[in-house]
XYZ file of N, CA, C and O in Angstrom:
388
model
N -28.212 6.203 8.052
C -27.545 4.861 7.600
C -28.575 3.752 8.019
O -28.991 3.758 9.054
N -28.951 3.095 6.981
C -29.811 1.858 7.152
C -28.911 0.705 6.966
O -27.886 0.627 6.219
N -29.372 -0.430 7.668
C -28.513 -1.620 7.437
C -29.659 -2.772 7.137
O -30.572 -3.061 7.965
N -29.367 -3.442 6.082
C -30.244 -4.497 5.709
C -29.335 -5.783 5.403
O -28.543 -5.699 4.465
N -29.478 -6.941 6.243
C -28.622 -8.079 5.936
C -27.250 -7.732 5.597
O -26.652 -8.176 4.542
N -26.609 -7.128 6.451
C -24.954 -6.860 6.474
C -24.901 -5.784 5.470
O -23.524 -5.386 5.356
N -25.730 -5.274 4.691
C -25.428 -4.295 3.570
C -25.731 -3.021 4.329
O -26.782 -2.857 4.940
N -24.769 -2.026 4.167
C -24.828 -0.704 4.761
C -25.220 0.215 3.628
O -24.559 0.299 2.559
N -26.163 1.159 3.757
C -26.462 2.102 2.794
C -26.340 3.515 3.477
O -26.894 3.682 4.606
N -25.716 4.359 2.874
C -25.645 5.670 3.356
C -25.428 6.742 2.282
O -25.359 6.378 1.007
N -25.465 8.111 2.479
C -25.461 9.100 1.512
C -24.293 9.993 1.785
O -24.011 10.319 2.936
N -23.463 10.151 0.783
C -22.303 11.194 0.768
C -22.575 12.191 -0.338
O -22.599 11.766 -1.396
N -22.412 13.425 0.002
C -22.643 14.424 -0.942
C -23.719 14.277 -1.942
O -23.651 14.393 -3.241
N -24.886 13.756 -1.298
C -26.065 13.620 -2.268
C -26.136 12.168 -2.943
O -27.065 11.955 -3.612
N -25.119 11.391 -2.754
C -25.071 10.162 -3.582
C -25.277 9.006 -2.604
O -24.686 8.957 -1.623
N -26.165 8.220 -2.991
C -26.561 7.012 -2.123
C -25.532 5.870 -2.442
O -25.192 5.562 -3.675
N -24.915 5.295 -1.403
C -23.919 4.303 -1.687
C -24.323 2.976 -0.841
O -24.821 3.214 0.375
N -24.161 1.841 -1.439
C -24.278 0.554 -0.638
C -23.026 0.044 -0.606
O -22.287 -0.107 -1.580
N -22.764 -0.523 0.735
C -21.571 -1.052 0.937
C -21.683 -2.322 1.902
O -22.527 -2.316 2.713
N -21.030 -3.352 1.377
C -21.370 -4.604 2.102
C -19.983 -4.832 2.794
O -18.767 -5.475 2.096
N -19.704 -4.757 4.070
C -18.427 -4.932 4.831
C -18.073 -6.402 4.895
O -19.187 -7.212 4.921
N -16.863 -6.694 5.048
C -16.580 -8.164 5.401
C -17.317 -8.530 6.726
O -17.611 -7.822 7.515
N -17.246 -9.980 6.834
C -17.853 -10.361 8.071
C -17.207 -9.697 9.372
O -16.022 -9.661 9.380
N -17.989 -9.476 10.188
C -17.655 -8.968 11.442
C -16.937 -7.614 11.389
O -16.130 -7.144 12.281
N -17.006 -6.809 10.346
C -16.355 -5.591 10.086
C -17.344 -4.450 10.103
O -17.116 -3.355 9.652
N -18.588 -4.543 10.640
C -19.485 -3.534 10.527
C -19.310 -2.498 11.343
O -19.638 -1.261 11.012
N -18.599 -2.592 12.400
C -18.020 -1.433 13.284
C -17.097 -0.636 12.416
O -17.002 0.600 12.622
N -16.197 -1.229 11.580
C -15.272 -0.583 10.835
C -15.889 0.251 9.785
O -15.533 1.441 9.454
N -17.064 -0.379 9.240
C -17.744 0.347 8.110
C -18.304 1.524 8.755
O -18.379 2.566 8.099
N -18.964 1.511 9.887
C -19.507 2.638 10.449
C -18.522 3.833 10.762
O -18.743 4.828 10.466
N -17.329 3.412 11.220
C -16.302 4.266 11.408
C -15.889 4.876 10.120
O -15.510 6.183 10.200
N -15.720 4.117 9.156
C -15.272 4.772 7.891
C -16.400 5.672 7.324
O -15.912 6.748 6.897
N -17.534 5.410 7.435
C -18.556 6.300 7.004
C -18.516 7.616 7.807
O -18.620 8.694 7.270
N -18.405 7.465 9.141
C -18.425 8.618 9.974
C -17.169 9.339 9.631
O -17.319 10.579 9.546
N -16.088 8.800 9.228
C -14.835 9.562 8.984
C -15.025 10.424 7.591
O -14.791 11.537 7.539
N -15.623 9.732 6.625
C -15.925 10.484 5.408
C -16.799 11.597 5.616
O -16.506 12.599 5.128
N -17.842 11.387 6.303
C -18.829 12.505 6.680
C -18.132 13.606 7.347
O -18.369 14.755 6.890
N -17.286 13.204 8.310
C -16.588 14.331 9.008
C -15.674 15.082 8.169
O -15.567 16.455 8.139
N -14.995 14.446 7.276
C -13.987 15.094 6.453
C -14.795 15.972 5.449
O -14.170 17.062 5.118
N -15.765 15.407 4.823
C -16.684 16.217 3.972
C -17.197 17.554 4.701
O -16.976 18.610 4.056
N -17.681 17.352 5.834
C -18.155 18.452 6.387
C -17.072 19.622 6.872
O -17.233 20.848 6.724
N -15.995 19.058 7.354
C -14.750 19.963 7.547
C -14.372 20.668 6.417
O -14.186 21.886 6.584
N -14.295 20.087 5.321
C -13.843 20.739 4.100
C -14.900 21.688 3.638
O -14.557 22.936 3.213
N -16.166 21.332 3.581
C -17.221 22.209 3.074
C -17.290 23.340 3.915
O -17.634 24.449 3.502
N -16.985 23.317 5.345
C -17.051 24.588 6.208
C -15.789 25.369 5.787
O -15.955 26.518 5.854
N -14.687 24.786 5.639
C -13.490 25.563 5.505
C -13.410 26.247 4.188
O -12.989 27.226 4.009
N -14.133 25.539 3.171
C -14.081 25.933 1.705
C -15.530 25.711 1.114
O -15.740 25.050 0.270
N -16.394 26.785 1.567
C -17.819 26.546 1.087
C -18.111 26.605 -0.298
O -19.079 26.214 -0.797
N -17.192 27.278 -1.139
C -17.318 27.477 -2.535
C -17.135 26.316 -3.304
O -17.368 26.253 -4.658
N -16.535 25.253 -2.698
C -16.086 24.130 -3.583
C -17.347 23.304 -3.991
O -18.309 23.259 -3.432
N -17.286 22.676 -5.316
C -18.245 21.921 -5.993
C -18.057 20.518 -5.179
O -17.029 20.143 -4.737
N -19.271 19.768 -5.127
C -19.234 18.540 -4.377
C -18.196 17.554 -5.001
O -17.475 16.797 -4.327
N -17.966 17.653 -6.452
C -16.973 16.785 -7.019
C -15.542 17.037 -6.439
O -14.825 16.272 -6.221
N -15.393 18.301 -6.345
C -14.047 18.789 -5.836
C -13.846 18.325 -4.420
O -12.759 17.934 -4.011
N -14.981 18.386 -3.638
C -14.760 18.103 -2.141
C -14.514 16.510 -2.188
O -13.621 16.008 -1.452
N -15.189 15.745 -2.994
C -15.045 14.293 -2.985
C -13.518 13.943 -3.277
O -12.948 13.160 -2.619
N -13.133 14.598 -4.383
C -11.728 14.226 -4.701
C -10.690 14.477 -3.584
O -9.863 14.046 -3.320
N -10.938 15.900 -3.147
C -9.872 16.377 -1.928
C -10.015 15.406 -0.776
O -9.064 15.068 -0.164
N -11.269 15.003 -0.297
C -11.429 14.137 0.747
C -10.695 12.783 0.311
O -9.923 12.216 1.365
N -10.875 12.250 -0.701
C -10.152 10.983 -1.078
C -8.678 11.099 -1.200
O -8.068 10.162 -0.527
N -8.201 12.227 -1.601
C -6.702 12.464 -1.584
C -6.207 12.671 -0.198
O -5.058 12.048 0.141
N -6.922 13.227 0.657
C -6.520 13.507 2.234
C -6.472 12.124 2.828
O -5.484 11.753 3.469
N -7.612 11.299 2.585
C -7.597 10.008 3.293
C -6.555 9.113 2.740
O -5.717 8.331 3.400
N -6.297 8.974 1.405
C -5.266 8.110 0.729
C -3.820 8.546 1.268
O -2.921 7.910 1.486
N -3.666 10.135 1.413
C -2.294 10.395 1.921
C -2.052 10.046 3.290
O -0.899 9.411 3.745
N -3.134 10.007 4.165
C -2.981 9.569 5.481
C -2.715 7.955 5.578
O -1.983 7.602 6.375
N -3.420 7.273 4.760
C -3.194 5.945 4.606
C -1.572 5.622 4.173
O -1.137 4.703 4.817
N -1.177 6.169 3.387
C 0.113 6.139 2.753
C 1.167 6.301 3.933
O 2.181 5.793 4.088
N 0.840 7.432 4.610
C 1.724 7.854 5.727
C 1.771 6.911 6.792
O 2.831 6.430 7.356
N 0.694 6.344 7.155
C 0.472 5.260 8.196
C 1.199 4.024 7.753
O 1.886 3.345 8.456
N 1.122 3.701 6.424
C 1.671 2.479 6.007
C 3.313 2.630 5.995
O 3.875 1.571 6.327
N 3.819 3.800 5.743
C 5.214 4.052 5.784
C 5.773 3.957 7.200
O 6.737 3.403 7.553
N 4.968 4.631 8.104
C 5.256 4.538 9.489
C 5.263 3.146 10.096
O 6.169 2.770 10.837
N 4.322 2.270 9.629
C 4.283 0.910 10.140
C 5.394 0.233 9.547
O 6.031 -0.558 10.265
N 5.845 0.379 8.293
C 7.109 -0.287 7.748
C 8.246 0.077 8.457
O 9.100 -0.852 8.832
N 8.376 1.390 8.821
C 9.579 1.808 9.467
C 9.599 1.231 10.974
O 10.602 0.770 11.476
N 8.514 1.121 11.534
C 8.405 0.600 12.840
C 8.723 -0.862 12.834
O 9.549 -1.329 13.752
N 8.318 -1.537 11.892
C 8.701 -3.098 11.800
C 10.019 -3.229 11.424
O 10.822 -4.122 12.021
N 10.720 -2.496 10.524
C 12.063 -2.541 10.408
C 12.828 -2.312 11.623
O 13.828 -2.929 11.774
N 12.524 -1.198 12.267
C 13.226 -0.946 13.725
C 13.213 -2.133 14.682
O 13.997 -2.406 15.270
N 11.920 -2.706 14.712
C 11.764 -3.843 15.507
C 12.617 -5.026 15.146
O 13.229 -5.682 15.952
N 12.754 -5.220 13.761
C 13.489 -6.377 13.265
C 14.960 -6.254 13.663
O 15.713 -7.041 14.009
N 15.496 -4.855 13.470
C 16.856 -4.646 13.780
C 17.101 -4.810 15.208
O 18.087 -5.380 15.581
N 16.119 -4.420 16.107
C 16.290 -4.524 17.488
C 16.434 -6.083 17.984
O 17.236 -6.410 18.876
N 15.552 -6.953 17.206
C 15.375 -8.269 17.517
C 16.687 -8.873 17.037
O 17.398 -9.728 17.888
N 17.293 -8.492 15.978
C 18.601 -9.104 15.540
C 19.773 -8.678 16.249
O 20.513 -9.565 16.701
N 19.703 -7.617 16.841
C 20.759 -7.080 17.882
C 20.612 -7.910 19.132
O 21.559 -8.221 19.710
N 19.460 -8.031 19.646
C 19.164 -8.887 20.801
C 19.623 -10.349 20.705
O 20.314 -10.861 21.505
N 19.344 -10.918 19.476
C 19.884 -12.380 19.218
C 21.293 -12.296 19.144
O 21.873 -13.209 19.712
N 21.926 -11.421 18.441
C 23.355 -11.438 18.269
C 23.984 -11.149 19.643
O 24.869 -11.977 20.088
N 23.402 -10.387 20.584
C 24.014 -10.166 21.888
C 23.887 -11.405 22.759
O 24.800 -11.875 23.489
N 22.622 -12.069 22.663
C 22.514 -13.315 23.415
C 23.353 -14.459 22.971
O 23.905 -15.273 23.775
N 23.540 -14.461 21.666
C 24.395 -15.526 21.162
C 25.908 -15.306 21.582
O 26.538 -16.162 21.857
N 26.256 -14.179 21.686
C 27.786 -13.799 22.052
C 27.860 -14.166 23.505
O 28.823 -14.640 23.921
N 26.929 -13.821 24.306
C 26.817 -14.166 25.711
C 26.889 -15.592 25.977
O 27.627 -16.182 26.870
N 26.183 -16.401 25.193
C 26.066 -17.797 25.243
C 27.477 -18.492 25.011
O 27.820 -19.547 25.489
N 28.277 -17.933 24.081
C 29.497 -18.423 23.688
C 30.576 -18.047 24.608
O 31.323 -17.960 25.111
């Protein structure tokens, strides 16, 4: 991986990619690149007969699935927190009266 004026260049499955992360997100860019490389290697090791295009699609689907699961978990956690806060406010209001 080379870095030139905030642009990050890397190779995945033989494809050179240039990525310009948002300001102060270069550490996230590196973590994303490392994650993609790791997932590619894990899949190629587990299923060595796959074509690179299949590996790319399967890695993208795996990461997208994990993202959607995390978003759902986050939404559920926020909803539970909101319910807890509403219960606490109701309880405090009842005590105050």
